[in-house]
N, CA, C and O atoms as a GROMACS GRO file, in nm:
protein
  316
    1UNK      N    1  -3.361  -3.986  -3.495
    1UNK     CA    2  -3.428  -3.860  -3.506
    1UNK      C    3  -3.347  -3.754  -3.432
    1UNK      O    4  -3.316  -3.770  -3.314
    2UNK      N    5  -3.313  -3.649  -3.500
    2UNK     CA    6  -3.233  -3.542  -3.441
    2UNK      C    7  -3.318  -3.420  -3.409
    2UNK      O    8  -3.434  -3.411  -3.446
    3UNK      N    9  -3.256  -3.329  -3.340
    3UNK     CA   10  -3.324  -3.205  -3.307
    3UNK      C   11  -3.268  -3.096  -3.397
    3UNK      O   12  -3.147  -3.089  -3.418
    4UNK      N   13  -3.353  -3.012  -3.450
    4UNK     CA   14  -3.303  -2.904  -3.534
    4UNK      C   15  -3.228  -2.803  -3.447
    4UNK      O   16  -3.270  -2.772  -3.335
    5UNK      N   17  -3.120  -2.753  -3.499
    5UNK     CA   18  -3.040  -2.655  -3.426
    5UNK      C   19  -3.098  -2.517  -3.453
    5UNK      O   20  -3.122  -2.480  -3.568
    6UNK      N   21  -3.118  -2.444  -3.348
    6UNK     CA   22  -3.168  -2.308  -3.363
    6UNK      C   23  -3.078  -2.214  -3.287
    6UNK      O   24  -3.018  -2.250  -3.186
    7UNK      N   25  -3.070  -2.094  -3.337
    7UNK     CA   26  -2.997  -1.989  -3.268
    7UNK      C   27  -3.086  -1.867  -3.263
    7UNK      O   28  -3.173  -1.846  -3.347
    8UNK      N   29  -3.061  -1.788  -3.164
    8UNK     CA   30  -3.140  -1.666  -3.148
    8UNK      C   31  -3.044  -1.558  -3.102
    8UNK      O   32  -2.975  -1.574  -3.001
    9UNK      N   33  -3.039  -1.450  -3.174
    9UNK     CA   34  -2.952  -1.339  -3.139
    9UNK      C   35  -3.039  -1.221  -3.098
    9UNK      O   36  -3.136  -1.186  -3.166
   10UNK      N   37  -3.002  -1.162  -2.989
   10UNK     CA   38  -3.078  -1.047  -2.940
   10UNK      C   39  -2.982  -0.931  -2.925
   10UNK      O   40  -2.874  -0.944  -2.868
   11UNK      N   41  -3.022  -0.820  -2.974
   11UNK     CA   42  -2.944  -0.698  -2.960
   11UNK      C   43  -3.033  -0.599  -2.887
   11UNK      O   44  -3.133  -0.552  -2.941
   12UNK      N   45  -2.995  -0.567  -2.766
   12UNK     CA   46  -3.073  -0.473  -2.687
   12UNK      C   47  -2.989  -0.348  -2.666
   12UNK      O   48  -2.880  -0.355  -2.609
   13UNK      N   49  -3.039  -0.237  -2.710
   13UNK     CA   50  -2.968  -0.112  -2.689
   13UNK      C   51  -3.013  -0.052  -2.557
   13UNK      O   52  -3.132  -0.047  -2.526
   14UNK      N   53  -2.916  -0.008  -2.479
   14UNK     CA   54  -2.947   0.050  -2.349
   14UNK      C   55  -2.916   0.198  -2.356
   14UNK      O   56  -2.802   0.238  -2.381
   15UNK      N   57  -3.017   0.278  -2.333
   15UNK     CA   58  -3.000   0.422  -2.339
   15UNK      C   59  -2.934   0.472  -2.211
   15UNK      O   60  -2.946   0.410  -2.105
   16UNK      N   61  -2.864   0.582  -2.222
   16UNK     CA   62  -2.805   0.643  -2.103
   16UNK      C   63  -2.915   0.683  -2.007
   16UNK      O   64  -3.024   0.724  -2.049
   17UNK      N   65  -2.887   0.672  -1.881
   17UNK     CA   66  -2.986   0.706  -1.781
   17UNK      C   67  -3.088   0.595  -1.759
   17UNK      O   68  -3.191   0.616  -1.696
   18UNK      N   69  -3.058   0.479  -1.810
   18UNK     CA   70  -3.152   0.368  -1.799
   18UNK      C   71  -3.134   0.294  -1.667
   18UNK      O   72  -3.047   0.327  -1.587
   19UNK      N   73  -3.217   0.196  -1.647
   19UNK     CA   74  -3.208   0.113  -1.527
   19UNK      C   75  -3.074   0.040  -1.523
   19UNK      O   76  -3.015   0.026  -1.416
   20UNK      N   77  -3.027  -0.006  -1.638
   20UNK     CA   78  -2.898  -0.077  -1.642
   20UNK      C   79  -2.784   0.014  -1.598
   20UNK      O   80  -2.694  -0.029  -1.526
   21UNK      N   81  -2.789   0.139  -1.641
   21UNK     CA   82  -2.685   0.234  -1.601
   21UNK      C   83  -2.692   0.259  -1.450
   21UNK      O   84  -2.590   0.263  -1.382
   22UNK      N   85  -2.812   0.275  -1.400
   22UNK     CA   86  -2.829   0.297  -1.256
   22UNK      C   87  -2.780   0.176  -1.177
   22UNK      O   88  -2.716   0.191  -1.073
   23UNK      N   89  -2.810   0.056  -1.226
   23UNK     CA   90  -2.765  -0.065  -1.159
   23UNK      C   91  -2.613  -0.073  -1.159
   23UNK      O   92  -2.552  -0.110  -1.058
   24UNK      N   93  -2.552  -0.039  -1.271
   24UNK     CA   94  -2.405  -0.041  -1.280
   24UNK      C   95  -2.344   0.058  -1.182
   24UNK      O   96  -2.246   0.027  -1.114
   25UNK      N   97  -2.400   0.177  -1.174
   25UNK     CA   98  -2.349   0.278  -1.081
   25UNK      C   99  -2.362   0.229  -0.937
   25UNK      O  100  -2.272   0.252  -0.855
   26UNK      N  101  -2.472   0.163  -0.907
   26UNK     CA  102  -2.493   0.110  -0.773
   26UNK      C  103  -2.389   0.003  -0.740
   26UNK      O  104  -2.334   0.001  -0.630
   27UNK      N  105  -2.362  -0.086  -0.836
   27UNK     CA  106  -2.261  -0.191  -0.815
   27UNK      C  107  -2.122  -0.130  -0.795
   27UNK      O  108  -2.046  -0.176  -0.710
   28UNK      N  109  -2.089  -0.028  -0.872
   28UNK     CA  110  -1.959   0.038  -0.855
   28UNK      C  111  -1.949   0.102  -0.717
   28UNK      O  112  -1.844   0.097  -0.653
   29UNK      N  113  -2.058   0.164  -0.670
   29UNK     CA  114  -2.059   0.226  -0.538
   29UNK      C  115  -2.041   0.121  -0.429
   29UNK      O  116  -1.969   0.144  -0.332
   30UNK      N  117  -2.105   0.007  -0.446
   30UNK     CA  118  -2.088  -0.103  -0.349
   30UNK      C  119  -1.944  -0.150  -0.347
   30UNK      O  120  -1.888  -0.175  -0.240
   31UNK      N  121  -1.883  -0.163  -0.462
   31UNK     CA  122  -1.743  -0.204  -0.470
   31UNK      C  123  -1.652  -0.105  -0.401
   31UNK      O  124  -1.561  -0.144  -0.328
   32UNK      N  125  -1.676   0.024  -0.424
   32UNK     CA  126  -1.596   0.127  -0.358
   32UNK      C  127  -1.613   0.120  -0.208
   32UNK      O  128  -1.516   0.135  -0.133
   33UNK      N  129  -1.736   0.096  -0.162
   33UNK     CA  130  -1.762   0.088  -0.017
   33UNK      C  131  -1.688  -0.030   0.046
   33UNK      O  132  -1.636  -0.018   0.157
   34UNK      N  133  -1.682  -0.141  -0.025
   34UNK     CA  134  -1.610  -0.259   0.026
   34UNK      C  135  -1.461  -0.229   0.036
   34UNK      O  136  -1.396  -0.263   0.135
   35UNK      N  137  -1.406  -0.166  -0.067
   35UNK     CA  138  -1.264  -0.130  -0.066
   35UNK      C  139  -1.235  -0.032   0.047
   35UNK      O  140  -1.139  -0.048   0.121
   36UNK      N  141  -1.320   0.071   0.059
   36UNK     CA  142  -1.300   0.171   0.164
   36UNK      C  143  -1.306   0.107   0.303
   36UNK      O  144  -1.227   0.140   0.391
   37UNK      N  145  -1.400   0.016   0.322
   37UNK     CA  146  -1.414  -0.050   0.453
   37UNK      C  147  -1.291  -0.134   0.484
   37UNK      O  148  -1.243  -0.133   0.597
   38UNK      N  149  -1.240  -0.206   0.386
   38UNK     CA  150  -1.124  -0.290   0.412
   38UNK      C  151  -1.000  -0.205   0.438
   38UNK      O  152  -0.917  -0.239   0.522
   39UNK      N  153  -0.988  -0.093   0.365
   39UNK     CA  154  -0.874  -0.004   0.390
   39UNK      C  155  -0.883   0.060   0.527
   39UNK      O  156  -0.782   0.070   0.597
   40UNK      N  157  -1.002   0.104   0.566
   40UNK     CA  158  -1.014   0.169   0.696
   40UNK      C  159  -0.989   0.070   0.809
   40UNK      O  160  -0.936   0.107   0.914
   41UNK      N  161  -1.026  -0.056   0.788
   41UNK     CA  162  -1.000  -0.159   0.888
   41UNK      C  163  -0.849  -0.179   0.905
   41UNK      O  164  -0.800  -0.193   1.017
   42UNK      N  165  -0.778  -0.181   0.794
   42UNK     CA  166  -0.632  -0.196   0.801
   42UNK      C  167  -0.568  -0.075   0.868
   42UNK      O  168  -0.474  -0.089   0.947
   43UNK      N  169  -0.619   0.042   0.838
   43UNK     CA  170  -0.565   0.164   0.898
   43UNK      C  171  -0.594   0.167   1.048
   43UNK      O  172  -0.509   0.208   1.128
   44UNK      N  173  -0.714   0.125   1.085
   44UNK     CA  174  -0.748   0.120   1.227
   44UNK      C  175  -0.657   0.024   1.302
   44UNK      O  176  -0.615   0.052   1.414
   45UNK      N  177  -0.626  -0.088   1.240
   45UNK     CA  178  -0.535  -0.184   1.302
   45UNK      C  179  -0.396  -0.123   1.318
   45UNK      O  180  -0.329  -0.145   1.419
   46UNK      N  181  -0.353  -0.045   1.219
   46UNK     CA  182  -0.222   0.020   1.228
   46UNK      C  183  -0.222   0.124   1.340
   46UNK      O  184  -0.125   0.135   1.414
   47UNK      N  185  -0.331   0.200   1.352
   47UNK     CA  186  -0.341   0.299   1.460
   47UNK      C  187  -0.335   0.230   1.596
   47UNK      O  188  -0.263   0.274   1.685
   48UNK      N  189  -0.409   0.123   1.611
   48UNK     CA  190  -0.410   0.051   1.739
   48UNK      C  191  -0.272  -0.006   1.772
   48UNK      O  192  -0.229  -0.003   1.887
   49UNK      N  193  -0.204  -0.057   1.671
   49UNK     CA  194  -0.069  -0.112   1.695
   49UNK      C  195   0.026  -0.002   1.739
   49UNK      O  196   0.108  -0.022   1.829
   50UNK      N  197   0.017   0.115   1.675
   50UNK     CA  198   0.105   0.225   1.714
   50UNK      C  199   0.067   0.280   1.852
   50UNK      O  200   0.156   0.316   1.930
   51UNK      N  201  -0.062   0.287   1.882
   51UNK     CA  202  -0.104   0.336   2.013
   51UNK      C  203  -0.060   0.243   2.125
   51UNK      O  204  -0.044   0.287   2.239
   52UNK      N  205  -0.041   0.116   2.095
   52UNK     CA  206   0.001   0.019   2.196
   52UNK      C  207   0.150   0.034   2.230
   52UNK      O  208   0.196  -0.018   2.332
   53UNK      N  209   0.224   0.103   2.145
   53UNK     CA  210   0.368   0.121   2.171
   53UNK      C  211   0.390   0.226   2.279
   53UNK      O  212   0.306   0.312   2.303
   54UNK      N  213   0.504   0.216   2.342
   54UNK     CA  214   0.540   0.316   2.443
   54UNK      C  215   0.586   0.443   2.372
   54UNK      O  216   0.612   0.444   2.252
   55UNK      N  217   0.596   0.550   2.449
   55UNK     CA  218   0.643   0.676   2.392
   55UNK      C  219   0.786   0.663   2.341
   55UNK      O  220   0.822   0.724   2.241
   56UNK      N  221   0.867   0.582   2.410
   56UNK     CA  222   1.006   0.560   2.365
   56UNK      C  223   1.009   0.486   2.232
   56UNK      O  224   1.089   0.520   2.144
   57UNK      N  225   0.922   0.385   2.217
   57UNK     CA  226   0.917   0.311   2.091
   57UNK      C  227   0.869   0.401   1.977
   57UNK      O  228   0.919   0.392   1.864
   58UNK      N  229   0.773   0.486   2.007
   58UNK     CA  230   0.726   0.580   1.904
   58UNK      C  231   0.837   0.677   1.867
   58UNK      O  232   0.853   0.712   1.750
   59UNK      N  233   0.913   0.721   1.965
   59UNK     CA  234   1.023   0.814   1.939
   59UNK      C  235   1.128   0.750   1.849
   59UNK      O  236   1.186   0.817   1.764
   60UNK      N  237   1.151   0.620   1.866
   60UNK     CA  238   1.245   0.549   1.778
   60UNK      C  239   1.196   0.550   1.633
   60UNK      O  240   1.276   0.546   1.539
   61UNK      N  241   1.064   0.555   1.615
   61UNK     CA  242   1.006   0.562   1.481
   61UNK      C  243   0.994   0.706   1.430
   61UNK      O  244   0.952   0.731   1.317
   62UNK      N  245   1.033   0.799   1.517
   62UNK     CA  246   1.024   0.940   1.479
   62UNK      C  247   0.883   0.996   1.493
   62UNK      O  248   0.846   1.091   1.424
   63UNK      N  249   0.805   0.935   1.581
   63UNK     CA  250   0.666   0.977   1.599
   63UNK      C  251   0.638   1.020   1.741
   63UNK      O  252   0.701   0.974   1.836
   64UNK      N  253   0.544   1.110   1.753
   64UNK     CA  254   0.485   1.143   1.882
   64UNK      C  255   0.345   1.084   1.881
   64UNK      O  256   0.288   1.059   1.774
   65UNK      N  257   0.290   1.063   1.997
   65UNK     CA  258   0.158   1.002   2.007
   65UNK      C  259   0.053   1.080   1.928
   65UNK      O  260  -0.033   1.021   1.863
   66UNK      N  261   0.061   1.212   1.933
   66UNK     CA  262  -0.038   1.294   1.862
   66UNK      C  263  -0.021   1.290   1.709
   66UNK      O  264  -0.109   1.335   1.636
   67UNK      N  265   0.091   1.238   1.663
   67UNK     CA  266   0.117   1.229   1.518
   67UNK      C  267   0.067   1.099   1.456
   67UNK      O  268   0.074   1.082   1.334
   68UNK      N  269   0.016   1.007   1.537
   68UNK     CA  270  -0.023   0.875   1.485
   68UNK      C  271  -0.128   0.885   1.373
   68UNK      O  272  -0.107   0.827   1.267
   69UNK      N  273  -0.240   0.956   1.394
   69UNK     CA  274  -0.339   0.962   1.285
   69UNK      C  275  -0.283   1.025   1.157
   69UNK      O  276  -0.309   0.977   1.047
   70UNK      N  277  -0.206   1.130   1.174
   70UNK     CA  278  -0.147   1.195   1.056
   70UNK      C  279  -0.053   1.098   0.983
   70UNK      O  280  -0.050   1.095   0.860
   71UNK      N  281   0.023   1.020   1.059
   71UNK     CA  282   0.115   0.924   0.999
   71UNK      C  283   0.040   0.813   0.925
   71UNK      O  284   0.076   0.777   0.813
   72UNK      N  285  -0.065   0.761   0.986
   72UNK     CA  286  -0.139   0.650   0.925
   72UNK      C  287  -0.213   0.696   0.799
   72UNK      O  288  -0.222   0.621   0.702
   73UNK      N  289  -0.265   0.818   0.800
   73UNK     CA  290  -0.343   0.868   0.686
   73UNK      C  291  -0.263   0.963   0.598
   73UNK      O  292  -0.320   1.042   0.523
   74UNK      N  293  -0.131   0.955   0.606
   74UNK     CA  294  -0.046   1.050   0.534
   74UNK      C  295  -0.063   1.046   0.384
   74UNK      O  296  -0.039   1.146   0.317
   75UNK      N  297  -0.104   0.932   0.328
   75UNK     CA  298  -0.122   0.925   0.182
   75UNK      C  299  -0.255   0.982   0.137
   75UNK      O  300  -0.277   1.002   0.017
   76UNK      N  301  -0.344   1.010   0.231
   76UNK     CA  302  -0.477   1.063   0.195
   76UNK      C  303  -0.489   1.213   0.216
   76UNK      O  304  -0.568   1.279   0.149
   77UNK      N  305  -0.411   1.267   0.310
   77UNK     CA  306  -0.426   1.407   0.346
   77UNK      C  307  -0.291   1.476   0.342
   77UNK      O  308  -0.187   1.418   0.375
   78UNK      N  309  -0.296   1.600   0.302
   78UNK     CA  310  -0.177   1.683   0.311
   78UNK      C  311  -0.200   1.779   0.427
   78UNK      O  312  -0.283   1.869   0.419
   79UNK      N  313  -0.125   1.757   0.535
   79UNK     CA  314  -0.142   1.840   0.654
   79UNK      C  315  -0.014   1.914   0.680
   79UNK      O  316  -0.005   1.990   0.777
   0.00000   0.00000   0.00000
């Protein structure tokens, strides 16, 4: 004795401004927040590493202590 094979196809149209759209936007925002947090953590580590250097070591890199934040965030801001 076999089982009859059945299939069921569902087509659900999702209108703009729906719950699904809102959920998708929320997930994208969460993803962006995770990326931003990981990037800021890496940048903070870079700032701390540069701040730990002596003024002479910074000078060898062409930096002054007050230039560290500008150097670390140079790809984000035009100063």
